[in-house]
Amino acid sequence: MNIDDLTRTSGEWLRGTGPESDIVMCSRIRLARNLADFPFTNRAGRREKNEIEAAVAASIEQGKIELFVQDVNNLSNLDRQFLFERQLISRELRDAEGPRGVAFSPTEDVSVMINEEDHLRIQVMHSGLSLGSVWDRINYIDDRLEERLDYAFSPRLGYLTACPTNVGTGIRVGVLVHLPALVQTKQIEKVFRALQKINLAVRGLYGEGTQASGDFYQISNQQTLGKSEQDLIRNLSEVVPQIIQYERGARQALVGEQRRQYLHDQVSRAYGVLKTAHTISSEETMLLLSSVRMGINLGLIDDLEIPIVNELFIHTQPAHLQKIQGRILETDERNVARASYLRNRLSNGRHDPKNDG
Amino acid sequence: MTCQNCKREATVHVTEEINGKRREMHLCARCAREAGYDSVDDPPMFGLEGILQSFILAHVGEMVGELSRRFCPLCGLKFMDFRGQGRLGCPNDYAMFDHGLAPIVRRVQGASRHVGKIPARRGAAAAGLNRLKLRAQLRDAIEREDFEEAARLRDRLRPAEDDR
């Protein structure tokens, strides 16, 4: 398996299955772990970072954990951006310097970043609202890694992390939700404020500090100390259904008697532009795909499936287009390539995606 | 004067008052570092950073005053580095700067004790801490260009790694 193979597939978390998957794109948990016998990444020397990367890779191999280990330091900028768009590595790992890597499963549900802010950042993502199965999987991977790695741990403070905001469980429990109707009806700010009051963080699709794109938002816990993993998972699992209910309520208001035709018009125009445009920016694509995604879920579009739309959010990102085309493209060229890719994927009698581009 | 811990020349002289009792210590640079006393040879801080530090010292009181002199012998981090960057340098820092960190952790986390998963292998963290110390000595040896010592330390680190 190598990076180029990934251009022909997509992560399992995009397949649009699992509970509430019309609104909850995926559930995600990450664990921060550090080796007890090395300085944290920001204080580790080059040689030490190499040793950390080797130790983690060895534990994966010897433990027969089915993960593909990819060095990130020697990758091209394009490949690093590709892994970032794919949600397999973070912005921080993409932009860092020095020895670092990522290990991921063939279905891309697991990714283990090496020498991020912490020595290990283990991540598991599953489609839909499925935090229970995500926890089972990540807990298992963590146990397997720990068989061969000495984790930094204190009985009082738990797993020790480079930043005290992660100390304790080192866990971040999150869901990626699609909230176009709450955005459109201008209720989203109210929801954010309510979430912040109960100590939950809201971020955009591509993590901290990014503008929410395509009406996707990640909602996650902030506290990591003093509550068990199960409690933190339960907290979020109890809040998400309320957000889902608000979004459904807002959608119903949008398709209510008087307004249905306006929404139907908006959705159909979005679909039409995506199917016929000859040049299109990333932002416009995200905006229109978001409308189309909601349109499918409301039964306003019936000849397109959710997994394809989910995949298009990722595959129309800049590095993905360039990997699919097999060459570096300037912004203008990318906009043309993006439109062509969209026309291909959305045309009636759709091509097998494997033969595209 | 010789160091009260080893026979090297004492270069750090500390007078501390703990619970009303005066205590004098005379240490060589290495023992002083291990005891958490910053080297007196460090140049004084000027500019904005110095002003900020004195501001923190003046407003957060004695405890921070003592903390500001502390640094971790295993990774070299000073508590003031942490105040600036928000990142710790190694697992040992949590013990090293406990006084300063505990209130910060309590404030950001709303809790001060871990509840939840614990590693299955007990003692792994303690074994790791020993190797962390060896690695700190290894870095020192390399810096001093004492390659004999460095080779010896690498040998001591190696079997521990192969055991796993």
Short mmCIF file of C-alpha atoms in Angstrom, two decimals:
data_model
loop_
_atom_site.label_atom_id
_atom_site.label_comp_id
_atom_site.label_asym_id
_atom_site.label_seq_id
_atom_site.Cartn_x
_atom_site.Cartn_y
_atom_site.Cartn_z
CA MET A 1 0.00 0.00 0.00
CA ASN A 2 1.23 3.51 -0.77
CA ILE A 3 -0.13 7.02 -0.94
CA ASP A 4 -0.96 6.84 -4.64
CA ASP A 5 -3.21 3.84 -3.98
CA LEU A 6 -5.34 6.08 -1.77
CA THR A 7 -6.41 8.25 -4.71
CA ARG A 8 -8.53 5.35 -5.98
CA THR A 9 -10.30 4.73 -2.69
CA SER A 10 -11.87 6.71 0.11
CA GLY A 11 -12.03 6.32 3.85
CA GLU A 12 -14.68 4.07 5.33
CA TRP A 13 -15.90 6.97 7.44
CA LEU A 14 -17.30 8.57 4.26
CA ARG A 15 -19.57 5.68 3.34
CA GLY A 16 -22.62 7.36 4.92
CA THR A 17 -23.82 4.47 7.06
CA GLY A 18 -24.45 4.15 10.77
CA PRO A 19 -27.00 5.89 13.01
CA GLU A 20 -28.01 9.45 12.07
CA SER A 21 -25.55 9.50 9.19
CA ASP A 22 -27.66 12.07 7.30
CA ILE A 23 -26.45 14.62 9.87
CA VAL A 24 -23.54 12.94 11.65
CA MET A 25 -20.89 12.40 8.99
CA CYS A 26 -18.60 10.56 11.38
CA SER A 27 -17.64 9.96 14.99
CA ARG A 28 -14.03 10.37 15.99
CA ILE A 29 -11.90 9.77 19.06
CA ARG A 30 -8.25 10.57 19.50
CA LEU A 31 -5.87 9.63 22.30
CA ALA A 32 -2.68 11.54 23.13
CA ARG A 33 0.15 9.31 24.35
CA ASN A 34 3.85 9.83 25.06
CA LEU A 35 6.77 7.53 25.60
CA ALA A 36 8.07 7.75 29.17
CA ASP A 37 11.73 7.69 28.19
CA PHE A 38 11.91 10.61 25.75
CA PRO A 39 11.44 14.37 26.01
CA PHE A 40 8.17 15.55 24.44
CA THR A 41 8.38 16.20 20.70
CA ASN A 42 9.06 19.95 21.05
CA ARG A 43 12.19 19.23 23.15
CA ALA A 44 13.35 16.06 21.40
CA GLY A 45 16.39 16.19 19.14
CA ARG A 46 16.47 14.84 15.63
CA ARG A 47 18.10 11.61 16.75
CA GLU A 48 15.55 11.12 19.51
CA LYS A 49 12.64 11.75 17.16
CA ASN A 50 14.07 9.11 14.84
CA GLU A 51 14.24 6.68 17.75
CA ILE A 52 10.63 7.47 18.73
CA GLU A 53 9.44 6.90 15.17
CA ALA A 54 11.37 3.62 15.02
CA ALA A 55 10.03 2.45 18.40
CA VAL A 56 6.43 3.09 17.39
CA ALA A 57 6.91 1.46 13.98
CA ALA A 58 8.51 -1.57 15.66
CA SER A 59 5.65 -1.91 18.12
CA ILE A 60 3.16 -1.88 15.24
CA GLU A 61 5.13 -4.48 13.33
CA GLN A 62 5.91 -6.77 16.25
CA GLY A 63 2.38 -6.47 17.60
CA LYS A 64 1.09 -7.36 14.12
CA ILE A 65 -1.24 -4.38 14.21
CA GLU A 66 -2.58 -3.97 10.71
CA LEU A 67 -1.34 -0.47 10.04
CA PHE A 68 0.68 0.88 7.15
CA VAL A 69 3.56 3.05 8.41
CA GLN A 70 4.32 6.10 6.29
CA ASP A 71 7.23 8.45 6.89
CA VAL A 72 5.99 12.04 6.58
CA ASN A 73 9.25 13.96 6.83
CA ASN A 74 10.49 12.96 3.38
CA LEU A 75 7.17 13.35 1.60
CA SER A 76 6.54 16.11 -0.92
CA ASN A 77 4.39 19.06 0.15
CA LEU A 78 1.66 17.74 -2.14
CA ASP A 79 1.58 14.33 -0.44
CA ARG A 80 1.55 15.91 2.99
CA GLN A 81 -1.36 18.14 1.97
CA PHE A 82 -3.09 15.07 0.52
CA LEU A 83 -2.86 13.19 3.83
CA PHE A 84 -4.14 16.29 5.62
CA GLU A 85 -7.15 16.67 3.32
CA ARG A 86 -7.77 12.98 3.89
CA GLN A 87 -7.98 13.63 7.66
CA LEU A 88 -5.14 11.15 8.22
CA ILE A 89 -2.74 13.79 9.56
CA SER A 90 -3.27 17.09 11.37
CA ARG A 91 -2.30 20.56 10.24
CA GLU A 92 0.41 20.52 12.92
CA LEU A 93 1.98 17.29 11.63
CA ARG A 94 1.75 18.54 8.04
CA ASP A 95 3.61 21.76 8.86
CA ALA A 96 6.10 20.43 11.44
CA GLU A 97 9.75 19.73 10.72
CA GLY A 98 11.99 16.81 11.51
CA PRO A 99 11.36 13.07 11.75
CA ARG A 100 7.64 12.29 11.96
CA GLY A 101 5.21 9.85 10.48
CA VAL A 102 1.75 8.37 10.35
CA ALA A 103 0.46 4.80 10.46
CA PHE A 104 -3.00 4.05 9.09
CA SER A 105 -5.29 1.12 8.45
CA PRO A 106 -6.31 0.08 4.91
CA THR A 107 -9.88 1.33 5.50
CA GLU A 108 -8.48 4.56 6.99
CA ASP A 109 -10.51 4.17 10.17
CA VAL A 110 -7.30 4.25 12.24
CA SER A 111 -4.45 6.70 12.03
CA VAL A 112 -1.53 6.98 14.45
CA MET A 113 0.47 10.16 14.10
CA ILE A 114 4.05 9.95 15.33
CA ASN A 115 5.91 13.00 16.70
CA GLU A 116 2.96 15.35 16.55
CA GLU A 117 2.59 17.60 19.61
CA ASP A 118 2.63 14.32 21.53
CA HIS A 119 4.69 11.29 20.51
CA LEU A 120 1.53 9.45 19.53
CA ARG A 121 -1.83 10.79 18.47
CA ILE A 122 -4.07 7.79 17.89
CA GLN A 123 -7.26 8.51 15.96
CA VAL A 124 -10.23 6.36 15.00
CA MET A 125 -13.13 7.54 12.79
CA HIS A 126 -16.31 5.65 11.94
CA SER A 127 -19.28 6.72 9.83
CA GLY A 128 -22.42 7.96 11.63
CA LEU A 129 -23.06 8.44 15.33
CA SER A 130 -21.06 5.46 16.56
CA LEU A 131 -18.86 6.58 19.44
CA GLY A 132 -19.23 3.20 21.17
CA SER A 133 -17.67 1.25 18.32
CA VAL A 134 -15.03 3.96 17.86
CA TRP A 135 -14.03 3.66 21.52
CA ASP A 136 -13.84 -0.15 21.33
CA ARG A 137 -11.55 0.08 18.33
CA ILE A 138 -9.25 2.80 19.66
CA ASN A 139 -9.06 1.20 23.10
CA TYR A 140 -7.94 -2.02 21.43
CA ILE A 141 -5.29 -0.28 19.29
CA ASP A 142 -4.05 1.62 22.36
CA ASP A 143 -3.80 -1.64 24.38
CA ARG A 144 -1.86 -3.31 21.59
CA LEU A 145 0.59 -0.42 21.28
CA GLU A 146 1.05 -0.29 25.04
CA GLU A 147 2.15 -3.94 25.12
CA ARG A 148 5.45 -2.77 23.66
CA LEU A 149 5.67 0.93 24.47
CA ASP A 150 6.27 2.46 27.91
CA TYR A 151 3.72 5.24 28.15
CA ALA A 152 4.34 8.28 30.33
CA PHE A 153 1.72 7.93 33.05
CA SER A 154 1.21 9.20 36.58
CA PRO A 155 -1.38 7.65 38.92
CA ARG A 156 -2.49 11.14 39.96
CA LEU A 157 -2.48 12.94 36.60
CA GLY A 158 -3.01 10.05 34.19
CA TYR A 159 -1.40 10.02 30.75
CA LEU A 160 1.16 12.84 30.65
CA THR A 161 0.98 15.11 27.61
CA ALA A 162 3.02 18.00 26.23
CA CYS A 163 0.14 20.38 26.92
CA PRO A 164 -1.72 20.23 30.25
CA THR A 165 -5.00 20.71 28.36
CA ASN A 166 -4.75 17.05 27.28
CA VAL A 167 -3.44 15.49 30.49
CA GLY A 168 -5.39 12.68 32.16
CA THR A 169 -7.27 10.55 29.67
CA GLY A 170 -5.62 12.32 26.71
CA ILE A 171 -8.94 11.82 24.96
CA ARG A 172 -10.80 13.99 22.51
CA VAL A 173 -14.25 12.69 21.66
CA GLY A 174 -15.86 14.32 18.66
CA VAL A 175 -18.51 14.15 15.98
CA LEU A 176 -18.45 15.76 12.55
CA VAL A 177 -21.94 17.07 11.91
CA HIS A 178 -23.54 18.58 8.82
CA LEU A 179 -25.75 21.51 9.85
CA PRO A 180 -26.80 23.37 6.67
CA ALA A 181 -30.33 24.18 7.86
CA LEU A 182 -29.15 25.67 11.16
CA VAL A 183 -26.69 27.81 9.18
CA GLN A 184 -29.31 28.87 6.67
CA THR A 185 -31.89 29.76 9.33
CA LYS A 186 -29.17 31.66 11.25
CA GLN A 187 -29.59 29.60 14.42
CA ILE A 188 -26.09 28.16 14.34
CA GLU A 189 -24.54 30.85 16.56
CA LYS A 190 -27.12 30.12 19.23
CA VAL A 191 -26.21 26.43 19.12
CA PHE A 192 -22.48 27.26 19.39
CA ARG A 193 -23.05 29.45 22.42
CA ALA A 194 -25.05 26.72 24.13
CA LEU A 195 -22.30 24.17 23.39
CA GLN A 196 -19.57 26.45 24.72
CA LYS A 197 -21.52 26.89 27.93
CA ILE A 198 -21.30 23.15 28.55
CA ASN A 199 -17.58 23.12 27.72
CA LEU A 200 -17.75 21.63 24.26
CA ALA A 201 -15.56 22.98 21.46
CA VAL A 202 -16.73 23.67 17.90
CA ARG A 203 -14.34 23.65 14.94
CA GLY A 204 -14.53 23.50 11.16
CA LEU A 205 -14.01 20.45 8.95
CA TYR A 206 -10.24 20.85 8.87
CA GLY A 207 -9.67 21.41 12.56
CA GLU A 208 -8.74 24.24 14.82
CA GLY A 209 -8.90 27.76 13.58
CA THR A 210 -10.34 26.91 10.18
CA GLN A 211 -13.49 28.49 8.90
CA ALA A 212 -16.25 25.96 8.94
CA SER A 213 -16.57 24.72 5.41
CA GLY A 214 -19.45 23.01 3.69
CA ASP A 215 -21.56 23.55 6.82
CA PHE A 216 -19.58 20.81 8.58
CA TYR A 217 -18.66 21.27 12.22
CA GLN A 218 -16.67 19.17 14.65
CA ILE A 219 -18.03 19.16 18.17
CA SER A 220 -15.76 17.76 20.87
CA ASN A 221 -14.99 17.71 24.58
CA GLN A 222 -12.34 19.99 26.08
CA GLN A 223 -11.92 18.50 29.53
CA THR A 224 -9.60 15.47 29.71
CA LEU A 225 -8.91 15.16 33.44
CA GLY A 226 -11.19 14.02 36.25
CA LYS A 227 -13.73 12.24 34.05
CA SER A 228 -13.41 8.75 32.66
CA GLU A 229 -13.39 8.04 28.93
CA GLN A 230 -16.85 6.49 29.24
CA ASP A 231 -18.22 9.57 31.01
CA LEU A 232 -16.81 11.92 28.38
CA ILE A 233 -18.22 9.74 25.60
CA ARG A 234 -21.58 9.65 27.35
CA ASN A 235 -21.60 13.44 27.77
CA LEU A 236 -21.18 13.99 24.06
CA SER A 237 -23.53 11.14 23.14
CA GLU A 238 -26.26 12.86 25.13
CA VAL A 239 -25.75 16.28 23.56
CA VAL A 240 -25.51 15.24 19.90
CA PRO A 241 -29.12 13.97 19.61
CA GLN A 242 -30.32 17.42 20.68
CA ILE A 243 -28.27 19.07 17.94
CA ILE A 244 -29.62 16.52 15.46
CA GLN A 245 -33.13 17.40 16.60
CA TYR A 246 -32.52 21.15 16.11
CA GLU A 247 -31.12 20.54 12.63
CA ARG A 248 -34.07 18.32 11.69
CA GLY A 249 -36.44 20.96 13.02
CA ALA A 250 -34.75 23.64 10.93
CA ARG A 251 -34.87 21.41 7.85
CA GLN A 252 -38.58 20.79 8.34
CA ALA A 253 -39.14 24.54 8.58
CA LEU A 254 -37.26 24.95 5.28
CA VAL A 255 -39.43 22.39 3.48
CA GLY A 256 -42.62 23.59 5.17
CA GLU A 257 -45.66 24.35 3.00
CA GLN A 258 -44.77 27.89 1.93
CA ARG A 259 -41.08 27.52 1.42
CA ARG A 260 -40.58 24.09 -0.10
CA GLN A 261 -40.33 25.40 -3.67
CA TYR A 262 -37.59 27.87 -2.71
CA LEU A 263 -35.50 25.19 -1.07
CA HIS A 264 -36.15 22.80 -3.95
CA ASP A 265 -35.04 25.52 -6.35
CA GLN A 266 -31.86 26.21 -4.37
CA VAL A 267 -30.95 22.53 -4.16
CA SER A 268 -31.64 21.87 -7.85
CA ARG A 269 -29.63 24.90 -8.94
CA ALA A 270 -26.72 23.76 -6.77
CA TYR A 271 -26.87 20.30 -8.32
CA GLY A 272 -27.17 21.82 -11.79
CA VAL A 273 -24.09 24.02 -11.36
CA LEU A 274 -22.01 21.13 -10.04
CA LYS A 275 -23.05 18.94 -12.99
CA THR A 276 -22.37 21.53 -15.68
CA ALA A 277 -19.74 24.05 -14.53
CA HIS A 278 -16.46 24.26 -16.44
CA THR A 279 -14.50 26.04 -13.74
CA ILE A 280 -15.32 26.12 -10.04
CA SER A 281 -13.53 27.14 -6.84
CA SER A 282 -13.15 24.95 -3.80
CA GLU A 283 -15.37 27.24 -1.68
CA GLU A 284 -18.22 27.26 -4.18
CA THR A 285 -17.96 23.48 -4.50
CA MET A 286 -18.25 23.02 -0.74
CA LEU A 287 -21.20 25.41 -0.55
CA LEU A 288 -23.09 23.70 -3.39
CA LEU A 289 -22.27 20.16 -2.26
CA SER A 290 -23.67 21.08 1.13
CA SER A 291 -26.99 22.08 -0.47
CA VAL A 292 -27.04 18.92 -2.55
CA ARG A 293 -26.30 16.75 0.47
CA MET A 294 -29.22 18.26 2.37
CA GLY A 295 -31.40 17.94 -0.75
CA ILE A 296 -30.76 14.20 -0.97
CA ASN A 297 -31.58 13.76 2.71
CA LEU A 298 -34.87 15.62 2.24
CA GLY A 299 -35.82 13.59 -0.82
CA LEU A 300 -35.45 16.53 -3.21
CA ILE A 301 -32.78 14.74 -5.25
CA ASP A 302 -33.25 11.05 -5.90
CA ASP A 303 -30.56 10.07 -8.43
CA LEU A 304 -27.47 10.61 -6.29
CA GLU A 305 -26.19 8.78 -3.24
CA ILE A 306 -24.82 10.26 -0.03
CA PRO A 307 -21.48 8.36 -0.05
CA ILE A 308 -20.61 9.92 -3.42
CA VAL A 309 -21.35 13.42 -2.12
CA ASN A 310 -19.35 12.74 1.07
CA GLU A 311 -16.43 11.59 -1.04
CA LEU A 312 -16.64 14.65 -3.31
CA PHE A 313 -16.13 16.98 -0.33
CA ILE A 314 -12.69 15.38 0.08
CA HIS A 315 -11.78 14.48 -3.50
CA THR A 316 -12.33 18.03 -4.80
CA GLN A 317 -9.76 19.45 -2.36
CA PRO A 318 -6.62 20.87 -4.05
CA ALA A 319 -4.11 18.10 -3.30
CA HIS A 320 -6.62 15.38 -4.17
CA LEU A 321 -7.27 16.88 -7.60
CA GLN A 322 -3.55 17.08 -8.26
CA LYS A 323 -2.94 13.50 -7.14
CA ILE A 324 -5.82 12.28 -9.31
CA GLN A 325 -4.49 14.26 -12.29
CA GLY A 326 -0.96 13.19 -11.47
CA ARG A 327 0.59 16.63 -11.74
CA ILE A 328 0.95 20.01 -10.02
CA LEU A 329 -1.85 22.41 -10.93
CA GLU A 330 -2.12 26.17 -10.42
CA THR A 331 -5.32 27.58 -8.91
CA ASP A 332 -6.94 28.29 -12.31
CA GLU A 333 -6.04 24.84 -13.59
CA ARG A 334 -7.39 23.28 -10.42
CA ASN A 335 -10.72 25.06 -10.85
CA VAL A 336 -11.01 23.61 -14.36
CA ALA A 337 -9.91 20.16 -13.20
CA ARG A 338 -12.36 20.30 -10.29
CA ALA A 339 -15.29 21.16 -12.58
CA SER A 340 -14.32 18.39 -14.97
CA TYR A 341 -14.02 15.87 -12.14
CA LEU A 342 -17.43 16.90 -10.77
CA ARG A 343 -19.10 16.65 -14.20
CA ASN A 344 -17.66 13.17 -14.56
CA ARG A 345 -18.76 11.94 -11.16
CA LEU A 346 -22.22 13.50 -11.33
CA SER A 347 -23.15 12.82 -14.96
CA ASN A 348 -25.98 10.38 -15.52
CA GLY A 349 -24.79 6.86 -16.18
CA ARG A 350 -21.92 7.71 -13.87
CA HIS A 351 -18.50 6.35 -14.56
CA ASP A 352 -16.94 3.87 -12.25
CA PRO A 353 -14.86 6.21 -10.06
CA LYS A 354 -11.90 3.85 -10.44
CA ASN A 355 -11.65 4.76 -14.12
CA ASP A 356 -11.87 8.48 -13.56
CA GLY A 357 -9.07 10.87 -14.43
CA MET B 1 35.01 25.28 48.86
CA THR B 2 33.94 21.87 47.62
CA CYS B 3 30.44 20.74 46.69
CA GLN B 4 28.57 19.19 49.61
CA ASN B 5 27.36 16.33 47.40
CA CYS B 6 30.48 15.45 45.46
CA LYS B 7 34.10 16.58 45.55
CA ARG B 8 33.94 19.08 42.72
CA GLU B 9 34.43 22.82 43.23
CA ALA B 10 31.24 24.43 44.54
CA THR B 11 30.13 27.31 42.32
CA VAL B 12 26.51 27.70 43.44
CA HIS B 13 25.81 28.99 46.94
CA VAL B 14 22.20 29.05 48.04
CA THR B 15 20.68 30.38 51.23
CA GLU B 16 17.11 29.28 51.76
CA GLU B 17 14.70 29.90 54.54
CA ILE B 18 12.23 27.06 55.02
CA ASN B 19 9.74 27.27 57.90
CA GLY B 20 11.89 29.88 59.59
CA LYS B 21 15.05 27.75 59.42
CA ARG B 22 17.99 29.02 57.43
CA ARG B 23 19.77 26.49 55.29
CA GLU B 24 22.98 27.03 53.36
CA MET B 25 23.95 24.90 50.41
CA HIS B 26 27.16 24.82 48.44
CA LEU B 27 26.92 22.88 45.21
CA CYS B 28 28.85 22.36 42.02
CA ALA B 29 27.07 23.37 38.80
CA ARG B 30 25.94 19.83 38.02
CA CYS B 31 24.55 19.05 41.48
CA ALA B 32 22.85 22.44 41.55
CA ARG B 33 21.15 21.69 38.28
CA GLU B 34 20.00 18.33 39.55
CA ALA B 35 18.64 19.96 42.69
CA GLY B 36 16.64 22.33 40.50
CA TYR B 37 18.68 25.51 40.95
CA ASP B 38 19.29 27.41 37.81
CA SER B 39 22.87 28.24 36.94
CA VAL B 40 23.90 31.62 38.30
CA ASP B 41 25.95 32.06 35.16
CA ASP B 42 22.82 32.51 33.07
CA PRO B 43 22.77 36.04 31.69
CA PRO B 44 20.10 38.26 33.19
CA MET B 45 17.01 38.73 31.07
CA PHE B 46 16.44 42.03 29.38
CA GLY B 47 13.75 43.46 27.19
CA LEU B 48 10.11 42.57 27.10
CA GLU B 49 10.61 39.04 28.34
CA GLY B 50 12.43 40.27 31.42
CA ILE B 51 9.78 42.86 32.10
CA LEU B 52 7.05 40.25 31.74
CA GLN B 53 8.89 37.89 34.03
CA SER B 54 9.40 40.50 36.73
CA PHE B 55 5.73 41.42 36.38
CA ILE B 56 4.74 37.79 36.93
CA LEU B 57 7.18 37.56 39.85
CA ALA B 58 5.83 40.71 41.47
CA HIS B 59 2.21 39.71 41.08
CA VAL B 60 2.22 36.00 41.65
CA GLY B 61 4.49 36.06 44.63
CA GLU B 62 7.23 34.06 46.20
CA MET B 63 6.23 30.62 45.02
CA VAL B 64 6.63 31.66 41.42
CA GLY B 65 9.83 33.44 42.34
CA GLU B 66 11.29 30.13 43.40
CA LEU B 67 9.68 28.36 40.45
CA SER B 68 11.21 30.81 38.01
CA ARG B 69 14.66 29.63 39.07
CA ARG B 70 13.75 26.01 38.67
CA PHE B 71 14.42 24.06 35.56
CA CYS B 72 14.10 20.40 34.67
CA PRO B 73 17.50 18.69 34.63
CA LEU B 74 16.11 16.08 32.22
CA CYS B 75 14.90 18.34 29.44
CA GLY B 76 16.20 21.80 30.36
CA LEU B 77 12.77 23.42 30.41
CA LYS B 78 12.32 26.39 32.72
CA PHE B 79 8.93 27.09 34.22
CA MET B 80 9.02 30.47 32.49
CA ASP B 81 9.46 28.70 29.12
CA PHE B 82 6.24 26.90 29.86
CA ARG B 83 4.49 30.15 30.80
CA GLY B 84 5.50 31.49 27.40
CA GLN B 85 4.84 28.51 25.14
CA GLY B 86 2.23 26.49 26.99
CA ARG B 87 4.12 23.28 26.24
CA LEU B 88 6.04 21.11 28.68
CA GLY B 89 9.37 19.54 27.76
CA CYS B 90 9.21 16.02 29.16
CA PRO B 91 7.07 13.76 31.39
CA ASN B 92 9.26 14.66 34.39
CA ASP B 93 8.10 18.29 34.20
CA TYR B 94 4.78 17.43 35.82
CA ALA B 95 6.64 16.44 39.01
CA MET B 96 9.31 19.12 38.64
CA PHE B 97 6.89 22.04 38.36
CA ASP B 98 4.02 20.56 40.33
CA HIS B 99 3.58 23.69 42.50
CA GLY B 100 3.18 25.94 39.50
CA LEU B 101 1.27 23.51 37.30
CA ALA B 102 -1.32 22.24 39.76
CA PRO B 103 -3.31 25.51 39.91
CA ILE B 104 -3.14 25.87 36.12
CA VAL B 105 -4.31 22.30 35.56
CA ARG B 106 -7.12 22.79 38.06
CA ARG B 107 -8.23 25.95 36.29
CA VAL B 108 -8.22 24.60 32.71
CA GLN B 109 -9.50 21.12 33.59
CA GLY B 110 -11.75 21.82 36.56
CA ALA B 111 -10.23 18.75 38.20
CA SER B 112 -6.91 17.62 39.61
CA ARG B 113 -7.05 13.82 39.66
CA HIS B 114 -7.11 11.30 36.86
CA VAL B 115 -10.14 9.06 36.52
CA GLY B 116 -10.23 6.45 33.78
CA LYS B 117 -7.98 4.12 31.87
CA ILE B 118 -4.61 3.10 33.30
CA PRO B 119 -1.85 1.25 31.45
CA ALA B 120 -1.94 -2.52 31.93
CA ARG B 121 1.81 -2.85 32.49
CA ARG B 122 2.60 -1.40 35.93
CA GLY B 123 6.04 0.06 36.37
CA ALA B 124 6.52 0.88 32.70
CA ALA B 125 6.46 4.60 33.42
CA ALA B 126 9.07 4.25 36.21
CA ALA B 127 11.37 2.22 33.96
CA GLY B 128 10.84 4.87 31.31
CA LEU B 129 11.82 7.65 33.72
CA ASN B 130 15.14 5.91 34.40
CA ARG B 131 15.89 5.78 30.72
CA LEU B 132 14.81 9.42 30.38
CA LYS B 133 17.51 10.25 32.93
CA LEU B 134 20.09 8.23 31.01
CA ARG B 135 19.13 10.04 27.85
CA ALA B 136 19.61 13.41 29.58
CA GLN B 137 23.10 12.28 30.65
CA LEU B 138 23.74 11.11 27.10
CA ARG B 139 22.83 14.54 25.72
CA ASP B 140 25.14 16.15 28.30
CA ALA B 141 27.98 13.79 27.38
CA ILE B 142 27.58 14.51 23.68
CA GLU B 143 27.54 18.24 24.39
CA ARG B 144 30.75 17.92 26.43
CA GLU B 145 32.19 15.79 23.61
CA ASP B 146 32.80 13.05 26.15
CA PHE B 147 32.28 10.30 23.61
CA GLU B 148 33.51 7.51 25.88
CA GLU B 149 30.78 8.34 28.38
CA ALA B 150 28.28 8.70 25.54
CA ALA B 151 29.11 5.23 24.24
CA ARG B 152 28.78 3.80 27.74
CA LEU B 153 25.35 5.45 28.17
CA ARG B 154 24.19 4.22 24.76
CA ASP B 155 25.10 0.69 25.84
CA ARG B 156 23.06 1.09 28.99
CA LEU B 157 20.09 2.36 26.99
CA ARG B 158 20.27 -0.41 24.42
CA PRO B 159 19.51 -3.57 26.46
CA ALA B 160 16.52 -1.87 28.03
CA GLU B 161 15.15 -1.25 24.57
CA ASP B 162 15.75 -4.79 23.37
CA ASP B 163 13.97 -6.22 26.41
CA ARG B 164 10.70 -4.79 25.31
#
